[in-house]
Every structure is written in structure tokens, then in C-alpha cells.
Coordinates of C-alpha atoms and ligand atoms in Angstrom, one line a residue:
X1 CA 0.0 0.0 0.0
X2 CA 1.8 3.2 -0.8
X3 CA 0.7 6.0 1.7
X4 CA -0.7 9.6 0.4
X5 CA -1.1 13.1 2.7
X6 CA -4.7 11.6 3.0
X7 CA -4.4 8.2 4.1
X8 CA -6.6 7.5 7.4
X9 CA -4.1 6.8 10.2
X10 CA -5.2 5.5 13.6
X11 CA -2.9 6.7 16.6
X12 CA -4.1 4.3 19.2
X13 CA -2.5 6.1 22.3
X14 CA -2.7 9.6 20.4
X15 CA -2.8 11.3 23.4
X16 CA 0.0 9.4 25.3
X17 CA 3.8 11.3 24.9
X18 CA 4.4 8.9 21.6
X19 CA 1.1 8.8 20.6
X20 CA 0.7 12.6 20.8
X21 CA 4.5 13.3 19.1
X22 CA 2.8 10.7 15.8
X23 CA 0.5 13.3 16.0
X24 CA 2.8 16.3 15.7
X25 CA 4.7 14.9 13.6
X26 CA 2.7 13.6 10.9
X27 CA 0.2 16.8 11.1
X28 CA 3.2 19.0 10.6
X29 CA 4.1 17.1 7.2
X30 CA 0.9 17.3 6.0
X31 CA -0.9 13.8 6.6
X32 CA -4.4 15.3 7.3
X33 CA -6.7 12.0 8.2
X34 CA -5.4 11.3 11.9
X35 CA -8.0 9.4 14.0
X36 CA -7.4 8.7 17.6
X37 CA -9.9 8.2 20.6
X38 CA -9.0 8.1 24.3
X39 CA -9.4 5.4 26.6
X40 CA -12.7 6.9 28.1
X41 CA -13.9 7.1 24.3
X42 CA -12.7 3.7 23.5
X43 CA -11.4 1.3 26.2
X44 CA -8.6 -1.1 24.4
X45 CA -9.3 -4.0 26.5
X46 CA -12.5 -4.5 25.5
X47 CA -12.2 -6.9 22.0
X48 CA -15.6 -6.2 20.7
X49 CA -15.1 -2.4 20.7
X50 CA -11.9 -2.5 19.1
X51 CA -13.3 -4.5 16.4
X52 CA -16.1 -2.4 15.8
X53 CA -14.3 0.5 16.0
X54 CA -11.7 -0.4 13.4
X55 CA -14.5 -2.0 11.1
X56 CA -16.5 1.3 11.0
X57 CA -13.4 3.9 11.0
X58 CA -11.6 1.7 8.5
X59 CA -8.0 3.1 9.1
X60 CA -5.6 2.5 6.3
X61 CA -3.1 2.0 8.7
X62 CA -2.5 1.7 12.8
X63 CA 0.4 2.9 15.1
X64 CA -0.1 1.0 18.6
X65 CA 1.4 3.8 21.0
X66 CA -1.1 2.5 23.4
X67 CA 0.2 0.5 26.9
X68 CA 0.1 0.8 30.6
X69 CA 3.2 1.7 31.3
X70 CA 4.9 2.2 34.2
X71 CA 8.1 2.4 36.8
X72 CA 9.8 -0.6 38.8
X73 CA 7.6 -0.3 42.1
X74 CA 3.7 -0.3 39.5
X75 CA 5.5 -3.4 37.7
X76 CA 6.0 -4.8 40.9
X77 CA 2.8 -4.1 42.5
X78 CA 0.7 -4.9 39.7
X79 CA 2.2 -7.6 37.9
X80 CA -1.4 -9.4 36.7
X81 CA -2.2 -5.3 34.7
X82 CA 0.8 -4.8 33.2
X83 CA 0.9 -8.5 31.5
X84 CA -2.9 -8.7 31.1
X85 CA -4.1 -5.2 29.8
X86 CA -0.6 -4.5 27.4
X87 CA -1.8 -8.4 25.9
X88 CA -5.5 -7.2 25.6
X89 CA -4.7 -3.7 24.2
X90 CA -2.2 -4.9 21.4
X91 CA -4.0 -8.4 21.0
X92 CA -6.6 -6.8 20.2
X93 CA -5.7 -4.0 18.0
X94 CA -3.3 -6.8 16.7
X95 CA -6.2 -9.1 15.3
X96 CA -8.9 -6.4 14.6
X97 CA -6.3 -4.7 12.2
X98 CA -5.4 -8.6 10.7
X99 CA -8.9 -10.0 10.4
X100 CA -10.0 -6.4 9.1
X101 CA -7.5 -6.2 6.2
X102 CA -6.0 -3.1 7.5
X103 CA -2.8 -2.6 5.1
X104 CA -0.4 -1.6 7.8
X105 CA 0.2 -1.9 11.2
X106 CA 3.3 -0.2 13.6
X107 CA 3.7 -2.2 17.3
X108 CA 5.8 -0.1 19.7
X109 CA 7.4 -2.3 22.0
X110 CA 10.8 -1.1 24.1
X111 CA 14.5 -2.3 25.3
X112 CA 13.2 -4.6 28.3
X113 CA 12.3 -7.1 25.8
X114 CA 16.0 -7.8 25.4
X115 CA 18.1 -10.2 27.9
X116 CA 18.7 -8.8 31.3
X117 CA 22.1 -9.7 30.6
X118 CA 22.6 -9.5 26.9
X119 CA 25.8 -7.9 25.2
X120 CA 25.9 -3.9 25.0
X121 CA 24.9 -2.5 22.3
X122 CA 21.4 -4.7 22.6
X123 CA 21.1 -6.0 19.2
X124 CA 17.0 -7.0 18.0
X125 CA 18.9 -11.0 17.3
X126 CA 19.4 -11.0 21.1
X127 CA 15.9 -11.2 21.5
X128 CA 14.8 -14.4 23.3
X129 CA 18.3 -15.3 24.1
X130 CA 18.3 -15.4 27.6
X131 CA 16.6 -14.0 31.2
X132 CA 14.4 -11.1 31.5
X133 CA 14.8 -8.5 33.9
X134 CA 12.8 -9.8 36.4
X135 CA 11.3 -6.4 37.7
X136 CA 9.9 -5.8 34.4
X137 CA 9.2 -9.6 33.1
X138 CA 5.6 -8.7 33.2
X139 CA 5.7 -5.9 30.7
X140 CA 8.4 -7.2 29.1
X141 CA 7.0 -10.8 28.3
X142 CA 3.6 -9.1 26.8
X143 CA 5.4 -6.9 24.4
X144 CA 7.6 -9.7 23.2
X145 CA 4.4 -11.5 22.5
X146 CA 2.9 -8.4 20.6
X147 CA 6.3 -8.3 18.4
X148 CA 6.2 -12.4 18.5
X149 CA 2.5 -11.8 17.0
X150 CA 3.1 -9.2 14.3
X151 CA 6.2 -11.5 12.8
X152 CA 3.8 -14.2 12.8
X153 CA 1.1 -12.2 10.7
X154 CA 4.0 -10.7 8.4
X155 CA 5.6 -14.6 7.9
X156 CA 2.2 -16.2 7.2
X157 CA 0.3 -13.9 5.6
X158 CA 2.8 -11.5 4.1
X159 CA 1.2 -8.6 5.5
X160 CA 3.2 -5.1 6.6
X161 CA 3.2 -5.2 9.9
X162 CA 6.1 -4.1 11.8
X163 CA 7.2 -3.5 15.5
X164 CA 9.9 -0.6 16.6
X165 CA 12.4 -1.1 20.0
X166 CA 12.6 2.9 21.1
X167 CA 15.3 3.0 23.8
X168 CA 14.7 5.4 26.9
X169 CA 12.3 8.5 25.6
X170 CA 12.4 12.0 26.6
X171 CA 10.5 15.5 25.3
X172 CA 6.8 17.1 24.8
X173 CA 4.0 15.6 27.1
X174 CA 6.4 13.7 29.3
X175 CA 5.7 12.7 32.4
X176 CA 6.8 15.2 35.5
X177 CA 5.6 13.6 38.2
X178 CA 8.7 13.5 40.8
X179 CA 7.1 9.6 41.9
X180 CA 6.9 8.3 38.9
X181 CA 8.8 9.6 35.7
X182 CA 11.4 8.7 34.4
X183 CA 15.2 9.9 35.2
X184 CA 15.4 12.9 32.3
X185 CA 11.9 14.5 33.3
X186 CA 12.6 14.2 37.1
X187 CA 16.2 15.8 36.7
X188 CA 14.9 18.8 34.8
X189 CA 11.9 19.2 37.2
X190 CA 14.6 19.1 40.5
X191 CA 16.7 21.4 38.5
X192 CA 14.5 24.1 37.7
X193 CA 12.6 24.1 41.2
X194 CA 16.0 24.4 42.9
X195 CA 16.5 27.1 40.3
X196 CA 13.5 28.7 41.4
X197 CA 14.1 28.7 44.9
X198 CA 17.2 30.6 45.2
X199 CA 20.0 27.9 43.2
X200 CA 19.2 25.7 46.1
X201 CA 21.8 22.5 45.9
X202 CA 20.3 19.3 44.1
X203 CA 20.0 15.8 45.2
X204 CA 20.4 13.1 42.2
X205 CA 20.2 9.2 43.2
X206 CA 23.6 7.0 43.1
X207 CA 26.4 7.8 41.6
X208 CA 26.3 9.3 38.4
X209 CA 28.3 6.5 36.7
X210 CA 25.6 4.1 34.5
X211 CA 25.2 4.6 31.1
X212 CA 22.2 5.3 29.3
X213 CA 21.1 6.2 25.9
X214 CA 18.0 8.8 25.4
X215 CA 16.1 9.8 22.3
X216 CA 13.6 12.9 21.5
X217 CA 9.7 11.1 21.3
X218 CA 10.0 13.5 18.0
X219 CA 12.8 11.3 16.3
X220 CA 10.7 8.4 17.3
X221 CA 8.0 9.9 16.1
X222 CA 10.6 10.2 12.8
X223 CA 11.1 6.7 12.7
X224 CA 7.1 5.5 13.0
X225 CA 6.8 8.3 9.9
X226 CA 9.8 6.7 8.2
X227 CA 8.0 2.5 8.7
X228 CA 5.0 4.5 7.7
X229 CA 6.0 5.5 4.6
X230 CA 8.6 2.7 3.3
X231 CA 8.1 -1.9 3.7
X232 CA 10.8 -2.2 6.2
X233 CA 12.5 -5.6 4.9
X234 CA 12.7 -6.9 9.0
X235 CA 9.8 -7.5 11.6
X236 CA 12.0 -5.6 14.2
X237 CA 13.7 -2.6 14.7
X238 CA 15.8 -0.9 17.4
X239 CA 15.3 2.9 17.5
X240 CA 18.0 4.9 19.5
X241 CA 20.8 7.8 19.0
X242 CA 23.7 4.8 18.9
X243 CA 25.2 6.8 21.6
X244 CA 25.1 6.7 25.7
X245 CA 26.2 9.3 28.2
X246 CA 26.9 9.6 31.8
X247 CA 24.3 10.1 33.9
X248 CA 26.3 12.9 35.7
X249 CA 27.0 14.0 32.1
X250 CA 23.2 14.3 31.8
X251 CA 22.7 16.2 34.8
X252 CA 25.2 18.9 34.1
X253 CA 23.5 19.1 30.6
X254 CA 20.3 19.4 31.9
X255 CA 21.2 21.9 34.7
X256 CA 23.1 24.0 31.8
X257 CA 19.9 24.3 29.7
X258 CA 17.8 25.0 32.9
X259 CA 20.4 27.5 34.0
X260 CA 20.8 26.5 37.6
X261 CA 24.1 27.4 39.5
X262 CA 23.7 25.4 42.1
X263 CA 25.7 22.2 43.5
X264 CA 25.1 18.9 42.6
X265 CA 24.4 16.3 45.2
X266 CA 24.9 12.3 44.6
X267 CA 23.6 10.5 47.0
X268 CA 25.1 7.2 46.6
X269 CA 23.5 5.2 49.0
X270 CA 20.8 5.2 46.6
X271 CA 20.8 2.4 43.6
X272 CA 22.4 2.8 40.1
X273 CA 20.8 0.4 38.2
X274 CA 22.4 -1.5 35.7
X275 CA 25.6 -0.2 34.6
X276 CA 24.8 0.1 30.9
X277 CA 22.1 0.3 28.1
X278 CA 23.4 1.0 24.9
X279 CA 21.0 -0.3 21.9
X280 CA 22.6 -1.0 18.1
X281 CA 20.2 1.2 15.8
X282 CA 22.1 0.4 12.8
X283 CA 19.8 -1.8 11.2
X284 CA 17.1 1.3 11.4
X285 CA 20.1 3.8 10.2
X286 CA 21.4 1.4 7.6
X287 CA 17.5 2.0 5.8
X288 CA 18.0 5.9 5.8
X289 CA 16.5 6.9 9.4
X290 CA 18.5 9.5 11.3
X291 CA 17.5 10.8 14.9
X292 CA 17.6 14.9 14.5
X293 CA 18.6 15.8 18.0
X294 CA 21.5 15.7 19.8
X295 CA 21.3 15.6 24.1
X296 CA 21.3 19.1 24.2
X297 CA 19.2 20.6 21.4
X298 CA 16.7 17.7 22.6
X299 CA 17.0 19.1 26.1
X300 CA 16.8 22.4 25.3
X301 CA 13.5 21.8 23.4
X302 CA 12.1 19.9 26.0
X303 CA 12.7 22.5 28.8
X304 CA 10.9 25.2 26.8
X305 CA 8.4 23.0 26.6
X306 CA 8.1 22.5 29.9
X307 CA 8.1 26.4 30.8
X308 CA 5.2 26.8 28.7
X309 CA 3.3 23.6 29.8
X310 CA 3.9 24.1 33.8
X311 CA 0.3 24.5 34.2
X312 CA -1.0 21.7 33.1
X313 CA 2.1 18.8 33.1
X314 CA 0.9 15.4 33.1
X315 CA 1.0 14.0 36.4
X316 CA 1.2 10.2 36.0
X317 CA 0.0 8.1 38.7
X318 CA -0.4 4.3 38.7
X319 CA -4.2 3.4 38.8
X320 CA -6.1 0.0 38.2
X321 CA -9.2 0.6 36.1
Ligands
NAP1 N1 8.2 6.8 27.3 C1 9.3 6.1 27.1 O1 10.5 6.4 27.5 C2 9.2 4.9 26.2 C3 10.4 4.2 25.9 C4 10.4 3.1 25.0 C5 9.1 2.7 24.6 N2 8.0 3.3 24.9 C6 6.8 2.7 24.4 O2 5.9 3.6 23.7 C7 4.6 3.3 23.9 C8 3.8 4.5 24.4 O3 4.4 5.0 25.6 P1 4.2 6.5 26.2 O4 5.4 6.8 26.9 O5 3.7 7.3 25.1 O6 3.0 6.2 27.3 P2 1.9 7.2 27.8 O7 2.3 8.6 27.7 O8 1.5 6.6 29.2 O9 0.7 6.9 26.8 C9 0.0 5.7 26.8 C10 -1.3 5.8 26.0 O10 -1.9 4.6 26.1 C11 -3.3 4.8 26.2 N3 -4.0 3.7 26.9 C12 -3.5 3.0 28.0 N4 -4.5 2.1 28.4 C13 -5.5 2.2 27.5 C14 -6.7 1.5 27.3 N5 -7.1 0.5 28.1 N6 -7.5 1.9 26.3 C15 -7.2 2.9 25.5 N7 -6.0 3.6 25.6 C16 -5.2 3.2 26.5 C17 -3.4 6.1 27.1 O11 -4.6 6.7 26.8 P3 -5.4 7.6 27.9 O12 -4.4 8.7 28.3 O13 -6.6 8.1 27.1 O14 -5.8 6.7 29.1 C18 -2.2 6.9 26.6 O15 -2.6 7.8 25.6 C19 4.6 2.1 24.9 O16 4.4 0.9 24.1 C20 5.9 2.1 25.5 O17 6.4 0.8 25.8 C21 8.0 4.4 25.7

């Protein structure tokens, strides 16, 4: 199916931080059919609804950026919702979109599908190779079924449907919740309230020492447009920058956008986590993708965002429906 500015699009999830940077994107290059509906509107779990709904909207194609997601301590606490509800929502977007003849269809997945213990930089043939991270299993174990599901459909029917491995995300419609977002958001949040309150010192957890890779939700957003538009020759694909910093190299980056002249705090009786996460993009890169940002133009755009959105930032908590 070749795609055209007016091809219907389903963002399942459009109003979710990948979901909504689709949106952006995709808007801002002209596609003019999005569809999306929140989970109030139309709950994923529920198979009949998702059928109907894709028979009578009759998208050309679907991105999945709909999950429950969540931190360490909500994976822990609610093992039986994160497996459960991430099956149902994708299962069922999964077959609707297969039994309805929809053309194409993007899964998002992300790194915990790959081997706790697996070689750095994850590679998508490590997949399946060894232990999960048991924290995560949960969450982990239902996206590898989504991705296990979408080969299937792609090796027995021959159909275009594809799943994409972002690693960690950062950027517009993040969550800022100090509880539960993730390390990037929670830094610039601690940084520009210490800011605020005189240059007060900061507190960071552990050492500053692990590794980790981040990537601007609008480069992701870049690579669903890129799958979108081209038959990716693979059912999988990583989706990073190729390249990891410090995190003390991400909080001085952080606190230079944010401009606070404060000290820096590491409290290192607190946990680091696992020393490295590195992911190999260059199957994705090798097609033509190429993430935009760098750490600090990313940053920068994300902290403007954030000083225009401080009324209203999401504030994630965990909830059982
Ligand atoms: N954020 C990251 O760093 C990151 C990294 C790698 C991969 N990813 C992947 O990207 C995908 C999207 O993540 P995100 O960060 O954008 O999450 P998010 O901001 O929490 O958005 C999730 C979206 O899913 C929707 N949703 C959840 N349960 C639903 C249900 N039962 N029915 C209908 N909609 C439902 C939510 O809709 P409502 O708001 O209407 O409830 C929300 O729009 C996930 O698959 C995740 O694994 C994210």
C-alpha cells in the first residue's frame, strides 16, 4: 500500500507522549486524516469495541502507542495489569487490524524485551536469548508477545506489519511527576525548582556513573513516519541515538539548559541500576533513518516545553481501572 497526505491513520495512544509526538509529527508534514480516541472514548481491553471500532473507522493504517506503562515499584505491585491489559490492548488491536484487512500496522514495544544480561549495544537478534529483567518480566513478556505476533502475521500472511524497540524517551507531554517519571523529566523538574528557589543544591540518586542512551519522542515519532512510509524488509527494529552518556553527564547538561548554578548532590547510598544500556540502531540507520537531536538541542526543546506547559504537566499516577 503506498501511503498519500490523506491516508486515514489510527494513533491508538494519540494522546499518550508517543502517541501525541505521531500526531505532531505527521500533522506537521501534511498527513491530514489522523483518528485517535481516548481510553474513556474507546477502552482497548475490550475486543468487541476494538473491532467495531476499526470495522466502522476503516483506518488504512495503525500505530499501537497504546500501553500501561509504568516504573519498577507499579510493575511490581501490579504484575497481573501490566501482563494482562498490554496483551488485551495490542491483541486486540493486533487481530482487529489482521482479520479487518488493515494494510499496515506499527507495534511499539521497548528495550526490556532484550536479555537482562545480553551484550551492549542490545542488538534485536538477542531477543529471546536469555533472562528477562525480572522487575519488568511482566511488561516485558507481553510486548515480546505483541512483536512475536506481528512477525507471525508478516511470515504467514505476508502482511506489513512491523514493530519498533525505542530506547529510553524523553520530550513534549512527558511525564513530571517526581514519583513516577522517568530519570530525564525528574532531573529537569529538580533542577528548575532548585532554580526557582534561590539555586538551592540538588540531590540526584547514586552515583552518576551508568550509562544510558536517550532519544527525542520526535525522532521516534521520525522513525514511526519513516515504517510509515517505506516496507521495512525486518519485523524488528531498534530505535535509538547509537550513543550513551553519563548520567552525571546528563545532569550537568540538563542543569546548563535550565540554567541552575547550584551544587550537585549524589547520594550514593541510593541504587544505580544497571551499569549500561546501549541499543545497536544500525539496522534502522542502515535504511535511511536518522534521529535529529542531539542531548542538548533535545533538552533544550524539551525545557521550553516545559516552561510553557507548567500548568498543566501530566502527572502520572499508577491506577487499576
Ligand atoms: N516513554 C518512554 O520512555 C518509552 C520508551 C520506550 C518505549 N516506549 C513505548 O511507547 C509506547 C507509548 O508509551 P508512552 O510513553 O507514550 O506512554 P503514555 O504517555 O503513558 O501513553 C500511553 C497511552 O496509552 C493509552 N492507553 C492505556 N491504556 C489504554 C486503554 N485501556 N484503552 C485505550 N487507551 C489506553 C493512554 O490513553 P489515555 O491517556 O486516554 O488513558 C495513553 O494515551 C509504549 O508501548 C511504550 O512501551 C515508551
Amino acid at each position: 500500500m503506498k501511503l498519500n497526505k490523506s491516508s486515514k491513520i489510527y494513533i491508538a495512544g494519540h494522546l499518550g507522549m508517543v502517541g501525541s509526538a505521531c500526531w505532531r509529527v505527521l500533522e506537521k508534514l501534511g498527513y491530514s486524516n489522523l483518528i485517535g480516541r481516548t481510553s474513556k472514548e474507546l477502552d482497548l481491553r475490550n475486543q468487541s469495541q476494538v473491532h467495531d471500532f476499526i470495522r466502522d473507522s476503516k483506518p488504512d493504517v495503525i500505530i499501537d502507542a497504546a500501553a500501561k506503562v509504568g516504573g519498577i515499584v507499579a510493575n511490581k505491585d501490579y504484575p497481573y495489569q501490566f501482563l494482562m491489559e498490554n496483551m488485551q490492548i495490542q491483541n486486540n488491536l493486533i487481530s482487529a487490524a489482521h482479520e479487518l484487512s488493515i494494510a499496515k500496522f506499527i507495534f511499539l514495544g521497548s528495550s526490556c524485551i532484550y536479555p537482562k544480561l545480553a551484550a551492549q549495544p542490545l542488538k534485536e537478534e538477542y531477543l529471546l536469548t536469555d533472562s528477562l529483567e525480572p522487575t519488568n518480566e511482566w511488561y516485558a513478556i507481553a510486548k515480546i508477545s505483541g512483536v512475536k505476533l506481528c512477525e507471525a502475521i508478516r511470515r504467514q500472511f505476508g502482511k506489513d506489519f512491523v514493530s519498533l524497540m525505542p530506547t529510553n524517551l524523553y520530550g513534549s507531554n512527558d511525564n513530571f511527576n517526581l514519583q513516577t517519571s522517568h530519570v530525564l523529566p525528574a532531573m529537569m523538574r529538580k533542577f528548575h525548582e532548585a532554580k526557582e528557589s534561590n539555586h538551592s543544591d540538588v540531590t540526584l540518586w547514586g552515583s552518576g556513573s551508568p550509562m544510558r542512551e536517550f532519544l527525542h519522542v520526535d525522532d521516534l515519532a521520525n522513525a514511526v513516519v519513516f515504517a510509515l512510509e517505506n516496507v521495512l524488509p525486518d519485523y524488528l527494529y531498534n530505535v535509538g541515538t547509537g550513543t550513551d552518556v553519563t548520567i552525571k553527564e546528563l545532569a550537568e547538561t540538563i542543569q546548563s539548559q535550565v540554567g541552575h548554578k547550584g551544587r550537585i548532590n549524589w547520594d550514593s547510598s541510593k541504587p544505580d541500576g544497571t551499569p549500561r544500556k546501549l541499543m545497536d540502531s544500525s539496522k534502522m540507520m542502515q535504511l535511511g533513518w536518522r534521529p535529529t537531536y542531539n542531548l542538548k538541542t533535545g533538552i533544550a526543546n524539551t525545557y521550553s516545553w516545559f516552561l510553557e506547559n507548567q500548568a498543566h504537566l501530566k502527572e502520572v499516577k499508577f491506577e487499576v481501572k
